[in-house]
């Protein structure tokens, strides 16, 4: 599976993406983070299968320190999910991909139902 997360390298770009995308998942990572590398493909697979309308972005916290700081990211991996520019879900470290899917299903259905 190709990497479905597009990289963001600045706070300005991140803020722009949050405003432009109706639904956005931002994955905060760092080089050498074993949990990040193990969990990210599972999150990407789950998002592609169940939540295809959500845009996926990735922020390397070492490259975009200001973006990480502005969003209060103190540990990696962390993910933030935004709907209409507002943070809706925040997960950090070890979390269940299945629990994330369960939490996300209802708001996703409400947001994207015709």
Coordinates of N, CA and C in Angstrom, one line a residue:
X1 N 0.9 -1.2 0.0 CA 0.0 0.0 0.0 C 0.9 1.2 0.0
X2 N 0.6 2.1 -0.9 CA 1.4 3.4 -1.0 C 1.1 4.2 0.2
X3 N 2.0 5.1 0.6 CA 1.8 5.9 1.8 C 0.7 7.0 1.4
X4 N -0.4 6.8 2.2 CA -1.5 7.7 1.9 C -1.5 9.0 2.7
X5 N -0.5 9.1 3.5 CA -0.3 10.4 4.3 C 0.6 11.3 3.6
X6 N 0.1 12.5 3.3 CA 0.9 13.6 2.7 C 1.6 14.4 3.7
X7 N 2.8 14.7 3.5 CA 3.6 15.4 4.5 C 3.3 16.9 4.6
X8 N 3.3 17.4 5.8 CA 3.2 18.9 6.1 C 4.4 19.3 6.8
X9 N 5.0 20.4 6.4 CA 6.3 20.8 6.9 C 6.3 22.1 7.7
X10 N 5.1 22.8 7.8 CA 5.1 24.0 8.5 C 3.7 24.2 9.2
X11 N 3.7 25.1 10.2 CA 2.5 25.5 10.9 C 1.5 26.1 9.9
X12 N 1.9 27.0 9.1 CA 1.0 27.7 8.1 C 0.3 26.7 7.2
X13 N 1.1 25.7 6.7 CA 0.5 24.7 5.8 C -0.5 23.9 6.6
X14 N -0.2 23.5 7.8 CA -1.1 22.7 8.6 C -2.4 23.5 8.9
X15 N -2.3 24.8 9.3 CA -3.5 25.6 9.5 C -4.3 25.7 8.2
X16 N -3.7 25.9 7.1 CA -4.4 25.9 5.8 C -5.1 24.6 5.5
X17 N -4.5 23.5 5.8 CA -5.1 22.2 5.5 C -6.3 22.0 6.5
X18 N -6.2 22.4 7.7 CA -7.3 22.3 8.7 C -8.5 23.1 8.2
X19 N -8.3 24.3 7.6 CA -9.4 25.1 7.2 C -10.0 24.6 5.8
X20 N -9.1 24.1 5.0 CA -9.6 23.7 3.6 C -10.3 22.3 3.5
X21 N -9.9 21.4 4.4 CA -10.5 20.1 4.4 C -11.6 19.9 5.3
X22 N -12.8 19.5 4.9 CA -13.9 19.3 5.7 C -13.7 18.3 6.9
X23 N -12.8 17.3 6.5 CA -12.5 16.3 7.5 C -11.0 15.9 7.3
X24 N -10.2 16.0 8.4 CA -8.8 15.8 8.3 C -8.2 15.1 9.5
X25 N -7.4 14.1 9.2 CA -6.6 13.4 10.2 C -5.2 13.8 10.1
X26 N -4.6 14.3 11.1 CA -3.2 14.7 11.1 C -2.4 13.7 12.1
X27 N -1.4 13.1 11.5 CA -0.6 12.1 12.2 C 0.8 12.8 12.5
X28 N 1.0 12.9 13.8 CA 2.3 13.5 14.3 C 3.3 12.4 14.6
X29 N 4.4 12.5 14.1 CA 5.4 11.4 14.2 C 6.8 12.0 14.4
X30 N 7.8 11.1 14.6 CA 9.2 11.6 14.7 C 10.1 10.4 14.2
X31 N 11.2 10.7 13.6 CA 12.1 9.7 13.1 C 12.5 8.7 14.3
X32 N 12.6 7.5 14.0 CA 13.0 6.5 15.1 C 11.9 6.1 16.0
X33 N 10.7 6.5 15.8 CA 9.6 6.1 16.6 C 9.0 4.8 16.1
X34 N 9.4 3.7 16.9 CA 8.9 2.4 16.5 C 7.4 2.2 16.5
X35 N 6.8 2.8 17.5 CA 5.3 2.7 17.6 C 4.7 3.4 16.5
X36 N 5.2 4.6 16.1 CA 4.7 5.3 14.9 C 4.7 4.5 13.7
X37 N 5.8 3.8 13.4 CA 6.0 3.0 12.2 C 5.1 1.8 12.2
X38 N 4.9 1.2 13.3 CA 4.0 0.0 13.4 C 2.5 0.4 13.3
X39 N 2.1 1.5 13.9 CA 0.7 1.9 14.0 C 0.2 2.6 12.8
X40 N 1.1 3.4 12.1 CA 0.6 4.2 11.0 C 0.0 3.4 9.9
X41 N 0.6 2.2 9.4 CA 0.0 1.5 8.3 C -1.4 0.9 8.7
X42 N -1.6 0.6 10.0 CA -2.9 0.0 10.4 C -3.9 1.1 10.4
X43 N -3.5 2.4 10.9 CA -4.4 3.5 10.8 C -4.8 3.8 9.4
X44 N -3.8 3.8 8.5 CA -4.0 4.2 7.1 C -5.0 3.2 6.4
X45 N -4.8 1.9 6.8 CA -5.7 0.8 6.2 C -7.1 1.0 6.7
X46 N -7.3 1.3 8.0 CA -8.6 1.4 8.6 C -9.3 2.7 8.0
X47 N -8.5 3.7 7.8 CA -9.1 5.0 7.3 C -9.5 4.8 5.8
X48 N -8.7 4.1 5.0 CA -9.0 3.8 3.6 C -10.3 2.9 3.5
X49 N -10.4 2.0 4.4 CA -11.5 1.0 4.3 C -12.8 1.6 4.8
X50 N -12.8 2.4 5.9 CA -14.0 2.8 6.5 C -14.3 4.3 6.5
X51 N -13.3 5.1 6.2 CA -13.5 6.6 6.3 C -12.7 7.3 5.1
X52 N -13.1 6.9 3.9 CA -12.3 7.4 2.7 C -12.4 8.9 2.5
X53 N -13.4 9.6 3.1 CA -13.6 11.0 2.8 C -12.7 11.9 3.7
X54 N -12.0 11.2 4.7 CA -11.1 12.0 5.5 C -9.7 12.1 4.9
X55 N -9.2 13.3 4.8 CA -7.9 13.5 4.2 C -6.8 13.2 5.3
X56 N -5.7 12.5 4.9 CA -4.7 12.1 5.8 C -3.4 13.0 5.5
X57 N -2.9 13.6 6.6 CA -1.7 14.4 6.6 C -0.8 13.9 7.7
X58 N 0.5 14.1 7.5 CA 1.5 13.7 8.4 C 2.5 14.9 8.8
X59 N 2.8 15.0 10.0 CA 3.7 16.1 10.5 C 4.9 15.4 11.2
X60 N 6.1 15.6 10.7 CA 7.3 15.2 11.4 C 7.6 16.3 12.5
X61 N 7.5 15.9 13.7 CA 7.6 16.9 14.8 C 9.0 17.5 14.9
X62 N 10.0 16.8 14.4 CA 11.4 17.4 14.4 C 11.5 18.5 13.3
X63 N 10.8 18.2 12.2 CA 10.9 19.2 11.0 C 9.9 20.4 11.2
X64 N 8.8 20.1 11.9 CA 7.8 21.2 12.0 C 7.5 21.3 13.5
X65 N 8.5 21.8 14.2 CA 8.3 21.9 15.7 C 7.3 22.9 16.1
X66 N 7.1 24.0 15.3 CA 6.1 25.0 15.6 C 4.7 24.4 15.5
X67 N 4.5 23.6 14.5 CA 3.2 23.0 14.3 C 2.9 22.0 15.4
X68 N 3.8 21.3 15.8 CA 3.6 20.3 16.9 C 3.3 21.1 18.2
X69 N 4.1 22.1 18.5 CA 3.9 22.9 19.7 C 2.6 23.6 19.7
X70 N 2.2 24.2 18.6 CA 0.9 24.9 18.5 C -0.3 24.0 18.8
X71 N -0.1 22.7 18.4 CA -1.2 21.8 18.7 C -1.0 20.9 19.9
X72 N -0.1 21.4 20.8 CA 0.1 20.7 22.0 C 0.4 19.2 21.9
X73 N 1.4 18.9 21.0 CA 1.8 17.5 20.8 C 3.0 17.3 21.7
X74 N 2.9 16.5 22.7 CA 4.0 16.2 23.6 C 4.6 14.9 23.5
X75 N 3.9 14.0 22.8 CA 4.4 12.6 22.6 C 4.0 12.2 21.2
X76 N 4.8 11.2 20.7 CA 4.5 10.6 19.4 C 4.3 9.1 19.5
X77 N 3.5 8.5 18.7 CA 2.6 9.1 17.8 C 1.4 9.8 18.4
X78 N 0.9 10.8 17.8 CA -0.3 11.5 18.2 C -1.1 11.7 16.9
X79 N -2.4 11.6 17.0 CA -3.2 11.9 15.8 C -4.3 12.9 16.3
X80 N -4.7 13.8 15.4 CA -5.8 14.7 15.6 C -6.7 14.5 14.5
X81 N -8.0 14.5 14.8 CA -9.0 14.5 13.7 C -9.9 15.7 13.8
X82 N -10.0 16.4 12.7 CA -10.7 17.7 12.6 C -11.9 17.5 11.7
X83 N -13.1 18.1 12.1 CA -14.2 18.2 11.3 C -14.5 19.7 11.2
X84 N -14.7 20.2 10.0 CA -15.0 21.7 9.8 C -14.0 22.6 10.6
X85 N -12.8 22.2 10.6 CA -11.8 23.1 11.3 C -11.7 23.0 12.8
X86 N -12.5 22.1 13.4 CA -12.5 22.0 14.9 C -11.9 20.6 15.2
X87 N -11.0 20.6 16.2 CA -10.5 19.3 16.7 C -11.6 18.5 17.3
X88 N -11.7 17.2 16.9 CA -12.8 16.4 17.4 C -12.3 15.2 18.1
X89 N -11.2 14.6 17.7 CA -10.6 13.4 18.3 C -9.1 13.6 18.5
X90 N -8.6 13.2 19.6 CA -7.1 13.3 19.9 C -6.7 11.9 20.5
X91 N -5.7 11.3 19.9 CA -5.2 10.0 20.4 C -3.6 10.2 20.5
X92 N -3.0 9.5 21.5 CA -1.6 9.6 21.6 C -1.1 8.2 22.1
X93 N 0.2 8.0 21.7 CA 0.9 6.8 22.1 C 0.3 5.5 21.6
X94 N 0.1 4.6 22.5 CA -0.5 3.3 22.1 C -2.0 3.4 22.2
X95 N -2.7 3.3 21.1 CA -4.2 3.3 21.1 C -4.7 2.2 20.2
X96 N -5.9 1.9 20.5 CA -6.6 0.8 19.7 C -7.1 1.4 18.4
X97 N -6.7 0.8 17.3 CA -7.2 1.3 16.0 C -8.7 0.9 15.9
X98 N -9.1 -0.2 16.4 CA -10.6 -0.5 16.4 C -11.4 0.4 17.3
X99 N -10.9 0.8 18.4 CA -11.6 1.8 19.3 C -11.7 3.1 18.5
X100 N -10.6 3.5 17.8 CA -10.7 4.8 17.1 C -11.7 4.7 16.0
X101 N -11.8 3.6 15.3 CA -12.9 3.4 14.3 C -14.3 3.5 14.9
X102 N -14.5 2.9 16.0 CA -15.7 2.9 16.7 C -16.1 4.4 17.1
X103 N -15.1 5.1 17.6 CA -15.4 6.5 18.0 C -15.7 7.4 16.8
X104 N -15.1 7.1 15.7 CA -15.2 7.9 14.5 C -16.4 7.7 13.7
X105 N -17.0 6.5 13.8 CA -18.1 6.1 12.9 C -19.3 7.0 13.0
X106 N -19.8 7.3 14.1 CA -21.0 8.1 14.2 C -20.8 9.5 13.7
X107 N -19.8 10.3 14.2 CA -19.6 11.6 13.6 C -19.3 11.6 12.1
X108 N -18.6 10.6 11.6 CA -18.3 10.5 10.2 C -19.6 10.3 9.4
X109 N -20.5 9.4 9.9 CA -21.8 9.1 9.2 C -22.6 10.4 9.2
X110 N -22.7 11.1 10.4 CA -23.5 12.3 10.4 C -22.9 13.4 9.5
X111 N -21.6 13.6 9.5 CA -21.0 14.6 8.7 C -21.1 14.4 7.2
X112 N -21.0 13.1 6.8 CA -21.0 12.8 5.4 C -22.3 12.2 4.8
X113 N -23.3 12.1 5.7 CA -24.6 11.5 5.1 C -25.2 12.6 4.2
X114 N -25.9 12.1 3.2 CA -26.6 13.0 2.3 C -27.7 13.8 2.9

